[in-house]
Amino acid sequence: MKTLIKRLTVPFLCLFLMNFIISCQNDNNELDPENPDQIEFEESKIISFDEVEEMTQNIIDGELLEPVNEDEAFGSSKDARFDISRERRVYDFSATVNSGTGTGTDIAGKLRLNFTLYHASFTIVRGNLVLPDGTKARTRGAIVSDGIVYLIINPPGRNLIFGIGRVDEEGDLEGHFRIFGNGIGRGDWNAKLVKTIFPDKTIVDLIVEDGRFTSLVGALQATDLVAPLSGEGPFTVFAPTDEAFAALNEVPELEVLKQVLLYHVASGRFNTPRLLREEMIETLQGENVKVSLDENNEIVINDTVKLLSANIGGSNGVIQIIDAVLIPPSFQPLPSIVEIAVATPELSTLVGALQSANLVDTLNGEGPFTVFAPTNDAFAALDAIPDGDALTEVLLYHVAAGRFTAEELIAGRTVTTVQGDEVTIEMINGEVFLNGTIKVLLADIEASNGIIHVIDGVLLPPADLQSIVEIAVATPELSTLVGALQTANLVDTLNGEGPFTVFAPTNDAFAALDAIPGGEALIEVLLYHVAAGRFTAEELITGQTVTTVQGDEVTIEMINGEVFLNGTIKVLLADIEASNGIIHVIDGVLLPPADLQSIVEIAVATPELSILVGALQAANLVDTLNGEGPFTVFAPTNDAFAALDAIPGGEALTEVLLYHVASGKFTADDLLTRQTVTTVQGDEVTIEMIDGQVFLNEIIRVDIANIEASNGIVHVINGVLIPPSL
């Protein structure tokens, strides 16, 4: 269109839109600089505006003739020279000039278009825009299969209107235009479809009269489909030519032929814009046909069948002429897995390998099988292609018994192969990977005896795994651990079925100890390095703790991208697979937590809490704080008691001591979060952070926090808390 516009930007010598453009607000040929939203014309990728303009310049005899009464069909026209390629539409047309010459002018009229040439990708239209005073502006253009509409309107005086728009689902048109006359204007237009007039002939009549469809007509007669397709409809018929039928190896028997013909018919009137918009069209046979554009922007059916001529309208439907007979997918026998591989050049190495391993007959069997098919490039990336039994083992590791789509494989996450080992399946960034690294290039290729997934690497079965003890024995850096296991008589245990997760300290880790424990203590330490079950590093980090066979927990956390156990011991090498579990090599020896003392035992063992111990004895509270708990105890030091004028006695002492005890185990962080805690005495203690230190009731400082006890927790404080009630 740029070529055409460039050619027409010189001023025209004639009047601009005679009888309708009554004002000229901008006589300059340039568009209005005050309007930044000037229309940009988007042309169809299928055919350009210039091509349509060139092919529609000449009038075809009879193309502009109209019936005496537009409510009647073609037979009533003054000169009924209409053939199979004719249809008439009437629109209410309106337009408004938005910028440039004639801004603000409205144009209206009756747009009558005759469909005069049906191409596979567009339909040529010709007709008139009839203005209110009866003046006719010759109109020509095209409706393109992708829904783009071109209109070229020649008002009297040789002014030109160029319009580009789209057709919607109701058949209405709308878009933007440029006007060339004694200036240039731009605006919006729309054309509301008010009437569609088809030849008074059914789609069967049109097919019979055309002469290119004798085989189709004979097939419709033989299968008793003439009468149904002559009914009200509307129907869309994909009509194969005689050449299309001649290309068949043989015409199917009647029952099959009838189903094949019904696969060429859809219920409804589907013009090409609607076909392309919906893409999958259900046929009367029950299966879908696919309509799309190929790489040349030509319309194809089921990816291979070309549309020769489109949108031929009849009284009860529309005809789309095609160059081949469509066969329903369910009628087409699928090739076997081996046949598909043989027919695919990129799988030739795989085919050769199957022949060498005598597996061709197996994969030509009934199945069903799921085959992961490596490309030639995948085999070429190997250092060497295995042979003999090793080749058979590798190939069978690419085959699973059963038919599994990619979706089913992803849902299952693993699939057991005929070779016996599993292949893992996962989705990574929208792509499917096998065993973590091998990408599925093409999934779900259907075969008569299964399904194929083309992959970019050769899957290698996992080597026979050693046991945990065998791996440790074979690793020089774990020799001290092996000796310790032998001393503790734990070798047979870790050679058992398991599965176990073992945290394996290196020789250097053991060397860093003051001394390696012996006897029961050694067994206790070693069992603290073993968990029942198989836990990868990722699973351990997710769980944050794991309970060991010894009975205590090990904590796991990620610090600066590295994994640490119990806060200080680093994992040097993770996820070493064993036949009976998994090994994580660590740089330190894990020591089980010592048996904790009770709150009273901690107080008795702490000289600075001796006065507190005496007070508890005097108030008969020792047995209480030796109970199960848990308790949180704020423990005043001897200096704290000494700062009192006098230590209370009797009931007052009991009241004071119980004001230092809360039911439950609260760390300093817990207390700061809560800000208050209710004591066993009944009153609350407030907790706050002042200048980085924790204070109770605003003035009493916590000197030592979070001393773990078997029945709670102790916080040492520098003052005695006095209940408000006292």
XYZ file of C-alpha atoms in Angstrom:
726
model
C 0.000 0.000 0.000
C 2.961 2.321 0.584
C 3.620 2.240 -3.168
C 0.044 3.214 -3.942
C -0.075 5.998 -1.369
C 3.216 7.435 -2.614
C 1.809 7.463 -6.130
C -1.288 9.338 -5.024
C 0.109 11.978 -2.709
C 0.247 14.531 -5.525
C -2.803 16.741 -5.501
C -5.774 15.614 -7.584
C -7.194 18.157 -10.043
C -10.802 17.248 -9.344
C -13.189 18.113 -6.542
C -12.938 16.243 -3.261
C -15.827 13.897 -2.484
C -18.433 15.687 -4.582
C -21.621 16.578 -2.650
C -20.233 15.309 0.675
C -16.966 16.955 1.705
C -18.379 20.378 2.412
C -15.601 21.880 4.426
C -11.843 21.959 4.171
C -10.278 22.574 7.549
C -6.739 21.716 6.479
C -5.762 22.272 2.830
C -2.270 21.013 3.335
C -1.372 17.582 1.950
C 0.395 16.819 5.258
C -1.545 15.141 8.066
C -2.556 17.163 11.106
C 0.559 17.628 13.291
C -1.724 18.193 16.298
C -2.989 14.593 16.081
C -0.257 12.245 17.398
C -2.568 9.199 17.157
C -2.758 9.107 13.381
C -3.767 5.765 11.979
C -1.107 3.229 11.032
C -2.333 0.789 8.368
C -1.608 -2.878 9.068
C -1.812 -5.024 5.982
C -2.437 -8.748 5.761
C 0.593 -11.010 5.577
C -1.211 -13.031 2.930
C -1.681 -10.368 0.233
C -0.790 -6.686 0.073
C -3.087 -3.750 -0.568
C -1.121 -2.893 -3.724
C -1.676 -6.366 -5.187
C -5.406 -6.161 -4.571
C -5.573 -2.659 -6.054
C -3.787 -3.817 -9.202
C -5.848 -6.940 -9.791
C -9.195 -5.136 -9.273
C -8.632 -2.134 -11.560
C -10.510 -3.591 -14.532
C -14.260 -4.159 -14.397
C -15.567 -7.656 -15.213
C -18.676 -7.789 -17.378
C -21.781 -7.934 -15.264
C -20.015 -7.620 -11.950
C -21.821 -4.413 -10.971
C -25.288 -5.470 -12.124
C -27.825 -5.644 -9.362
C -31.225 -7.319 -9.069
C -34.324 -5.229 -9.570
C -35.297 -6.086 -6.000
C -32.344 -6.638 -3.679
C -34.486 -8.905 -1.486
C -34.515 -11.406 -4.324
C -31.673 -13.706 -5.259
C -29.478 -13.791 -8.317
C -32.056 -15.189 -10.657
C -33.934 -11.889 -10.649
C -31.017 -9.734 -11.742
C -31.316 -7.719 -14.921
C -28.401 -9.636 -16.390
C -27.950 -12.873 -14.430
C -24.389 -13.613 -15.503
C -23.395 -15.032 -12.163
C -21.477 -18.290 -11.738
C -20.427 -20.492 -8.802
C -18.177 -17.723 -7.482
C -20.888 -15.160 -6.697
C -22.470 -13.896 -3.503
C -23.847 -10.451 -2.594
C -23.717 -8.577 0.699
C -25.372 -5.294 1.629
C -24.030 -3.089 4.411
C -24.955 0.172 6.102
C -21.747 2.130 5.614
C -20.650 5.102 7.702
C -17.355 6.944 8.082
C -15.984 10.014 9.817
C -12.921 12.038 8.813
C -10.852 12.466 11.996
C -7.784 14.333 10.729
C -6.433 16.156 7.723
C -8.585 17.472 4.901
C -12.306 17.446 5.689
C -11.887 16.782 9.430
C -15.296 16.280 11.037
C -17.060 15.244 7.832
C -19.404 12.248 8.014
C -19.951 9.929 5.052
C -22.818 7.431 4.916
C -24.460 5.206 2.371
C -25.471 1.706 1.338
C -22.464 -0.476 0.504
C -23.286 -3.300 -1.920
C -20.536 -5.811 -2.594
C -20.489 -8.666 -5.118
C -18.044 -11.530 -4.441
C -16.554 -12.048 -7.883
C -13.396 -14.148 -7.494
C -12.630 -16.773 -4.874
C -8.962 -17.439 -4.363
C -7.640 -19.859 -1.747
C -6.433 -17.009 0.456
C -8.698 -14.084 -0.399
C -11.964 -13.124 -2.068
C -12.181 -10.248 -4.541
C -15.180 -7.979 -3.995
C -16.626 -5.384 -6.349
C -19.665 -3.178 -6.066
C -20.901 0.305 -5.244
C -21.222 2.643 -2.314
C -24.619 4.234 -2.953
C -24.737 7.706 -1.397
C -28.023 9.216 -0.092
C -28.526 11.312 -3.256
C -28.295 8.175 -5.415
C -24.710 8.785 -6.515
C -22.731 5.563 -6.839
C -19.074 5.311 -5.896
C -17.438 2.320 -7.521
C -16.000 0.011 -4.814
C -13.475 -2.787 -5.129
C -11.143 -4.705 -2.853
C -10.782 -8.009 -1.056
C -11.693 -9.901 2.072
C -8.558 -11.832 3.041
C -8.715 -15.225 4.683
C -7.124 -13.926 7.876
C -10.040 -11.503 8.330
C -8.372 -8.369 6.921
C -10.584 -6.275 4.610
C -9.320 -3.919 1.875
C -11.684 -1.392 0.246
C -10.919 1.084 -2.559
C -13.803 3.482 -3.139
C -13.887 5.785 -6.221
C -16.384 8.615 -5.616
C -17.364 10.752 -8.618
C -14.553 13.061 -9.610
C -11.833 10.380 -9.144
C -11.268 11.001 -5.467
C -10.121 7.821 -3.720
C -10.855 6.307 -0.319
C -8.501 3.542 0.827
C -9.836 1.509 3.736
C -8.280 -1.298 5.764
C -10.244 -3.111 8.433
C -11.371 -6.436 9.808
C -14.458 -8.590 9.546
C -15.961 -9.744 12.852
C -17.882 -12.911 13.698
C -21.185 -11.312 12.675
C -19.829 -10.299 9.277
C -19.652 -6.593 10.129
C -16.658 -4.591 8.922
C -14.751 -1.800 10.611
C -11.420 -0.124 10.212
C -9.548 3.018 9.213
C -9.246 4.885 5.902
C -7.340 7.524 3.994
C -8.934 9.923 1.518
C -6.970 11.358 -1.389
C -8.423 14.335 -3.277
C -7.482 17.972 -3.043
C -5.841 17.000 0.241
C -5.336 13.982 2.466
C -7.664 12.988 5.282
C -7.890 10.064 7.652
C -10.687 8.545 9.627
C -12.646 5.544 10.856
C -15.284 3.556 8.979
C -17.670 0.719 9.659
C -20.083 -1.311 7.600
C -22.859 -3.196 9.368
C -24.035 -6.260 7.460
C -27.777 -6.004 6.839
C -28.276 -8.621 4.160
C -26.421 -11.542 2.548
C -27.789 -12.836 -0.738
C -26.619 -16.163 -2.128
C -27.476 -17.783 -5.454
C -30.746 -19.668 -5.109
C -28.799 -22.923 -5.248
C -27.718 -25.348 -2.570
C -24.106 -26.310 -2.098
C -24.932 -29.630 -3.798
C -26.363 -27.740 -6.814
C -23.208 -25.650 -7.030
C -20.947 -28.708 -6.781
C -22.912 -30.525 -9.495
C -22.868 -27.521 -11.854
C -19.170 -26.760 -11.399
C -17.793 -29.716 -13.381
C -14.690 -30.248 -11.229
C -16.375 -32.565 -8.754
C -17.802 -35.528 -10.657
C -16.121 -38.006 -8.301
C -17.423 -36.174 -5.242
C -20.930 -36.050 -6.710
C -20.825 -39.783 -7.445
C -19.615 -40.497 -3.895
C -22.407 -38.367 -2.387
C -25.000 -40.201 -4.484
C -23.590 -43.636 -3.605
C -23.678 -42.883 0.128
C -27.140 -41.209 0.089
C -25.746 -37.881 1.265
C -27.180 -35.706 -1.528
C -30.513 -35.150 0.230
C -29.026 -34.353 3.665
C -26.569 -31.844 2.159
C -29.410 -30.259 0.197
C -31.268 -29.553 3.443
C -31.449 -26.317 5.402
C -28.013 -26.520 6.954
C -26.025 -24.409 6.976
C -23.082 -26.660 6.150
C -19.451 -26.112 5.308
C -18.141 -28.614 2.763
C -14.454 -29.208 2.119
C -14.816 -30.313 -1.486
C -12.023 -32.452 -3.025
C -11.591 -32.092 -6.794
C -11.619 -35.002 -9.254
C -7.803 -34.901 -9.214
C -7.896 -35.329 -5.437
C -10.022 -38.465 -5.718
C -7.832 -39.790 -8.537
C -4.800 -39.569 -6.218
C -6.318 -42.141 -3.833
C -4.961 -45.678 -4.067
C -8.531 -46.900 -3.920
C -11.956 -45.528 -3.085
C -13.128 -46.944 0.271
C -16.144 -49.223 0.552
C -19.504 -47.534 1.042
C -19.704 -47.478 4.846
C -16.142 -46.227 5.170
C -16.659 -43.827 2.250
C -19.689 -42.325 3.966
C -17.655 -41.638 7.117
C -14.848 -40.163 5.003
C -17.330 -37.835 3.259
C -18.881 -36.777 6.589
C -15.347 -35.883 7.693
C -15.484 -33.251 4.913
C -18.610 -31.573 6.313
C -19.018 -29.246 9.299
C -22.258 -27.920 10.729
C -22.365 -24.167 10.266
C -21.172 -21.622 7.736
C -17.388 -21.366 8.184
C -15.718 -18.734 6.022
C -11.920 -18.736 6.132
C -11.521 -16.021 8.811
C -13.672 -18.112 11.140
C -11.861 -21.329 10.160
C -8.492 -19.775 10.977
C -9.803 -18.219 14.169
C -11.236 -21.487 15.533
C -8.492 -23.675 13.970
C -10.011 -27.005 15.086
C -13.364 -27.673 13.398
C -15.562 -30.598 14.410
C -16.976 -32.498 11.444
C -20.210 -34.463 11.110
C -18.072 -37.626 11.266
C -17.076 -36.606 14.819
C -13.356 -35.897 14.457
C -11.760 -32.496 13.969
C -10.074 -30.986 10.951
C -7.289 -28.493 11.585
C -7.138 -25.253 9.584
C -3.951 -23.181 9.648
C -1.524 -21.085 7.614
C 1.669 -22.748 6.380
C 5.065 -21.081 6.074
C 3.932 -19.443 2.802
C 0.816 -18.014 4.476
C -1.360 -20.382 2.480
C -4.327 -22.071 4.118
C -3.855 -25.794 4.711
C -6.136 -28.422 6.169
C -4.576 -30.959 8.554
C -1.153 -29.396 7.785
C -0.854 -30.856 4.261
C -4.067 -30.426 2.231
C -4.175 -27.105 0.369
C -7.178 -24.870 -0.025
C -7.625 -24.122 -3.746
C -10.633 -21.822 -3.641
C -12.438 -20.463 -0.616
C -15.776 -19.224 0.688
C -18.050 -20.192 -2.218
C -21.496 -19.414 -0.871
C -24.720 -21.284 -1.545
C -28.201 -20.974 -0.098
C -27.500 -23.562 2.619
C -23.793 -23.256 3.256
C -20.317 -22.608 1.965
C -17.863 -24.621 -0.140
C -14.082 -24.747 0.458
C -12.305 -26.437 -2.484
C -9.316 -28.615 -1.510
C -6.647 -30.538 -3.420
C -6.783 -33.868 -1.559
C -9.275 -36.195 0.097
C -9.249 -35.825 3.874
C -8.901 -39.092 5.805
C -10.084 -39.122 9.449
C -7.148 -39.657 11.828
C -8.786 -42.752 13.289
C -8.902 -44.320 9.814
C -5.191 -43.880 9.176
C -3.154 -46.880 10.351
C -0.244 -45.774 12.497
C 3.260 -47.081 11.709
C 5.044 -49.141 14.340
C 7.788 -47.725 16.545
C 10.464 -49.256 14.313
C 8.758 -48.000 11.127
C 8.719 -44.462 12.519
C 12.396 -44.708 13.467
C 13.343 -46.057 10.027
C 11.427 -43.211 8.348
C 13.163 -40.574 10.492
C 16.683 -39.711 9.233
C 17.695 -38.265 12.614
C 17.136 -41.680 14.241
C 19.248 -43.739 11.824
C 21.958 -44.478 14.420
C 19.290 -45.784 16.789
C 17.928 -48.023 14.035
C 21.415 -49.426 13.408
C 21.888 -50.053 17.126
C 18.559 -51.888 17.351
C 19.596 -54.077 14.415
C 22.980 -54.833 16.023
C 21.282 -55.803 19.296
C 18.599 -57.911 17.544
C 15.846 -55.782 19.093
C 13.993 -54.824 15.901
C 11.483 -57.683 16.151
C 10.910 -56.874 19.818
C 9.970 -53.244 19.103
C 7.851 -54.362 16.145
C 5.821 -56.496 18.555
C 2.382 -55.704 19.924
C 3.587 -53.764 22.940
C 2.588 -51.214 23.893
C 6.016 -49.700 24.521
C 7.269 -46.262 25.472
C 10.567 -45.541 23.726
C 12.994 -42.735 24.541
C 14.700 -42.306 21.139
C 18.154 -40.639 21.103
C 19.026 -38.652 17.981
C 22.098 -39.295 15.849
C 23.777 -36.312 17.560
C 23.069 -37.895 20.937
C 24.917 -41.082 19.954
C 27.731 -39.048 18.371
C 28.324 -37.301 21.716
C 29.292 -40.606 23.361
C 32.967 -41.490 23.660
C 32.013 -44.823 22.087
C 28.775 -46.657 21.371
C 28.642 -49.803 23.512
C 28.391 -53.212 21.868
C 27.391 -56.733 22.791
C 25.447 -57.172 26.009
C 26.304 -53.630 27.075
C 24.533 -52.232 23.981
C 21.473 -54.365 24.669
C 21.476 -53.134 28.270
C 21.657 -49.492 27.155
C 18.908 -49.844 24.531
C 16.529 -51.647 26.893
C 17.097 -48.794 29.356
C 15.355 -46.606 26.732
C 12.199 -48.760 26.662
C 9.335 -48.984 29.163
C 6.517 -51.511 29.010
C 3.280 -49.569 28.493
C 2.245 -46.407 26.700
C 3.140 -43.280 28.704
C 2.579 -39.752 27.411
C 4.878 -36.938 28.524
C 2.130 -35.682 30.849
C 1.783 -39.106 32.461
C 5.553 -39.448 32.843
C 5.832 -36.045 34.535
C 2.983 -36.951 36.888
C 4.671 -40.284 37.754
C 8.165 -38.720 38.087
C 9.819 -42.090 37.445
C 9.289 -44.994 35.049
C 10.809 -48.457 35.299
C 12.475 -49.582 32.070
C 12.581 -53.024 30.502
C 16.271 -53.105 31.516
C 15.126 -52.971 35.152
C 16.346 -49.576 36.364
C 14.298 -46.400 36.655
C 14.418 -43.212 34.601
C 13.473 -40.010 36.431
C 11.302 -37.367 34.751
C 10.998 -33.725 35.746
C 9.927 -30.381 34.331
C 12.667 -27.710 34.398
C 11.853 -24.206 33.084
C 8.998 -25.560 30.998
C 11.013 -28.394 29.414
C 11.014 -32.102 30.225
C 14.278 -33.716 31.334
C 15.168 -37.358 31.931
C 17.621 -38.244 34.692
C 18.132 -34.528 35.294
C 20.143 -33.721 32.155
C 18.694 -35.304 28.993
C 16.077 -33.135 27.307
C 12.955 -34.368 25.521
C 13.068 -32.705 22.094
C 9.817 -34.081 20.689
C 7.181 -35.799 22.811
C 4.159 -38.031 22.231
C 4.805 -39.411 18.731
C 2.019 -41.962 18.355
C 2.832 -45.416 16.994
C 0.630 -48.445 16.388
C 2.369 -50.271 19.228
C 3.212 -47.448 21.613
C 4.638 -43.962 21.821
C 8.011 -42.312 21.119
C 9.755 -39.404 22.856
C 12.800 -38.092 20.972
C 15.640 -37.102 23.337
C 18.944 -35.240 22.975
C 21.165 -37.683 24.874
C 21.760 -41.384 25.371
C 20.466 -42.698 28.692
C 23.066 -44.826 30.480
C 21.878 -47.299 33.127
C 23.223 -46.583 36.611
C 26.273 -48.688 37.427
C 25.807 -51.423 40.058
C 26.043 -49.492 43.299
C 28.269 -50.441 46.233
C 27.007 -50.606 49.802
C 27.725 -47.795 52.247
C 30.544 -49.788 53.868
C 32.016 -50.757 50.468
C 32.119 -47.095 49.441
C 33.778 -46.136 52.745
C 36.367 -48.926 52.429
C 37.150 -47.799 48.860
C 37.626 -44.156 49.962
C 41.039 -43.497 51.575
C 39.798 -40.322 53.279
C 37.252 -42.375 55.240
C 39.678 -45.012 56.593
C 39.410 -43.767 60.202
C 35.624 -44.069 59.989
C 35.971 -47.629 58.670
C 38.251 -48.516 61.606
C 35.786 -47.000 64.070
C 32.900 -48.990 62.553
C 34.951 -52.178 62.869
C 35.832 -51.413 66.505
C 32.156 -50.734 67.316
C 30.987 -53.879 65.456
C 28.718 -51.748 63.202
C 30.041 -52.962 59.812
C 27.350 -55.635 59.396
C 24.671 -53.119 60.383
C 25.680 -50.640 57.658
C 26.007 -53.491 55.147
C 22.345 -54.316 55.778
C 19.409 -53.502 53.497
C 18.692 -50.092 54.998
C 18.189 -47.652 53.535
C 20.453 -45.483 55.690
C 21.678 -41.914 55.489
C 25.261 -41.673 56.775
C 27.134 -38.494 57.684
C 30.721 -39.656 57.112
C 33.500 -37.696 58.889
C 36.840 -37.547 57.080
C 40.127 -38.698 58.614
C 40.956 -35.027 59.324
C 37.636 -34.664 61.171
C 38.536 -37.520 63.541
C 42.116 -36.174 63.905
C 40.728 -32.848 65.184
C 39.210 -34.553 68.251
C 41.145 -34.531 71.525
C 40.569 -38.295 71.553
C 38.374 -40.751 69.699
C 35.849 -42.192 72.180
C 35.863 -45.900 72.940
C 33.403 -48.538 74.087
C 29.755 -47.519 74.425
C 30.629 -43.857 73.862
C 32.054 -44.693 70.396
C 28.911 -46.608 69.443
C 26.826 -43.657 70.661
C 28.859 -41.212 68.537
C 28.805 -43.388 65.389
C 25.046 -44.046 65.606
C 24.589 -40.265 65.911
C 25.943 -40.147 62.310
C 23.289 -42.511 60.921
C 19.610 -41.857 60.085
C 17.093 -44.523 59.076
C 15.972 -43.738 55.530
C 17.500 -42.224 52.425
C 17.639 -38.417 52.631
C 19.256 -36.257 49.955
C 20.843 -32.943 50.889
C 17.836 -31.119 49.432
C 15.430 -33.177 51.537
C 17.526 -32.626 54.674
C 17.593 -28.844 54.124
C 13.833 -28.862 53.616
C 13.285 -30.871 56.808
C 15.835 -28.813 58.815
C 16.294 -31.667 61.304
C 16.727 -35.438 61.096
C 16.472 -37.930 63.964
C 19.452 -40.275 64.138
C 19.544 -43.959 65.060
C 21.216 -42.851 68.333
C 17.984 -41.015 69.203
C 18.977 -37.343 69.123
C 18.411 -34.908 66.269
C 20.912 -33.326 63.885
C 20.028 -29.854 62.579
C 20.598 -28.930 58.928
C 20.816 -25.420 57.504
C 22.132 -23.566 54.475
C 24.697 -20.864 55.331
C 26.162 -18.761 52.489
C 25.334 -21.471 49.977
C 26.884 -24.313 52.005
C 25.173 -26.971 54.102
C 26.039 -27.174 57.812
C 25.085 -29.746 60.433
C 24.465 -28.598 64.012
C 25.547 -25.104 62.967
C 29.299 -25.773 62.587
C 30.058 -28.990 60.683
C 30.165 -28.534 56.909
C 29.001 -31.029 54.288
C 31.951 -31.449 51.925
C 30.375 -33.894 49.470
C 26.671 -34.648 49.316
C 24.399 -37.305 47.811
C 26.838 -40.196 47.227
C 24.492 -42.980 46.123
C 24.893 -46.423 47.670
C 22.974 -49.627 47.110
C 21.563 -49.386 50.621
C 21.335 -45.632 51.124
C 23.190 -42.382 50.699
C 26.386 -40.808 52.109
C 27.211 -37.177 52.911
C 30.908 -36.553 53.669
C 31.435 -34.000 56.486
C 34.410 -32.090 57.877
C 33.776 -32.730 61.581
C 32.668 -35.433 63.997
C 29.112 -34.987 65.267
C 28.922 -35.346 69.047
C 25.566 -36.211 70.621
C 24.264 -33.575 73.033
C 25.200 -34.386 76.648
C 22.403 -35.534 78.981
C 20.849 -32.385 80.393
C 20.495 -31.698 84.129
C 17.247 -30.578 85.735
C 16.735 -26.937 86.689
C 17.497 -27.683 90.356
C 20.598 -29.731 89.418
C 21.913 -26.822 87.348
C 21.282 -24.416 90.264
C 22.983 -26.735 92.811
C 26.011 -27.090 90.490
C 26.319 -23.308 90.074
C 28.019 -21.581 93.041
C 26.584 -18.188 92.094
C 23.067 -19.577 92.598
C 23.621 -21.073 96.081
C 21.362 -18.551 97.839
C 18.593 -19.341 95.351
C 19.032 -23.043 96.138
C 18.741 -22.331 99.893
C 15.610 -20.233 99.300
C 14.009 -23.035 97.265
C 14.771 -25.471 100.083
C 13.334 -23.093 102.695
C 10.116 -22.682 100.650
C 9.837 -26.449 99.919
C 9.959 -25.799 96.137
C 12.857 -28.123 95.250
C 10.621 -31.068 94.355
C 8.395 -28.782 92.290
C 11.303 -27.562 90.115
C 12.617 -31.109 89.833
C 9.290 -32.085 88.240
C 8.645 -32.715 84.531
C 7.750 -29.143 83.706
C 8.719 -27.600 81.465
C 9.465 -24.429 83.423
C 11.147 -21.158 82.641
C 13.126 -19.923 85.669
C 14.538 -16.430 86.158
C 17.438 -17.249 88.540
C 18.766 -14.348 90.696
C 22.465 -14.545 91.550
C 23.828 -14.443 95.113
C 24.689 -10.762 94.534
C 21.077 -10.107 93.571
C 19.827 -11.547 96.879
C 22.567 -9.698 98.783
C 21.314 -6.381 97.388
C 17.975 -6.826 99.173
C 17.446 -5.192 102.551
C 16.308 -8.613 103.744
C 15.347 -11.898 102.156
C 11.624 -12.506 102.751
C 10.515 -15.517 104.741
C 7.441 -17.729 105.056
C 4.596 -17.154 102.589
C 6.249 -14.018 101.219
C 9.355 -16.024 100.201
C 7.205 -18.577 98.408
C 5.357 -15.726 96.651
C 8.653 -14.134 95.532
C 10.176 -17.409 94.286
C 7.043 -18.409 92.326
C 7.174 -14.932 90.698
C 10.492 -16.142 89.155
C 8.900 -19.221 87.495
C 6.731 -19.453 84.353
C 4.973 -22.578 83.151
C 6.476 -23.521 79.788
C 9.852 -23.266 78.105
C 10.515 -19.746 76.785
C 13.806 -18.725 75.216
C 14.951 -15.109 75.362
C 13.694 -14.621 71.784
C 10.316 -16.059 72.748
C 10.093 -13.736 75.729
C 11.033 -10.650 73.684
C 8.425 -11.551 71.117
C 5.739 -11.949 73.803
C 6.929 -8.887 75.832
C 5.199 -10.267 78.926
C 4.982 -13.660 80.609
C 2.583 -14.741 83.359
C 4.352 -16.390 86.294
C 3.208 -19.311 88.430
C 2.641 -16.729 91.206
C -0.022 -15.106 89.014
C 1.463 -11.706 88.161
C 3.204 -10.807 84.882
C 6.854 -10.063 84.199
C 7.628 -7.624 81.375
C 10.489 -8.253 78.937
C 12.187 -5.674 76.728
C 15.430 -5.027 74.871
C 17.318 -1.910 76.034
C 20.644 -0.989 74.368
C 21.076 -4.545 73.160
C 20.434 -6.180 76.546
C 17.333 -7.936 77.858
C 15.641 -6.439 80.948
C 12.817 -7.759 83.115
C 10.391 -5.274 84.632
C 12.565 -2.509 83.112
C 15.434 -2.672 85.661
C 16.560 -6.266 86.157
C 19.055 -7.414 83.527
C 19.370 -10.932 82.103
C 23.053 -11.793 82.469
C 22.990 -15.334 81.025
C 20.103 -16.525 78.837
C 18.898 -19.857 77.502
C 20.575 -22.370 79.810
C 18.972 -25.624 78.669
C 17.683 -28.007 81.327
C 16.031 -31.409 81.049
C 12.791 -29.919 82.352
C 12.954 -26.378 81.040
C 15.222 -23.385 80.669
C 17.079 -21.002 83.014
C 17.831 -17.286 82.576
C 20.303 -15.878 85.153
C 19.349 -12.337 86.277
C 21.103 -9.627 88.314
C 18.207 -8.739 90.603
C 15.360 -10.268 92.578
C 11.900 -9.804 91.017
C 9.348 -8.550 93.560
C 5.670 -9.275 92.747
C 3.525 -6.140 92.406
C 1.149 -7.586 94.996
C 3.886 -7.363 97.637
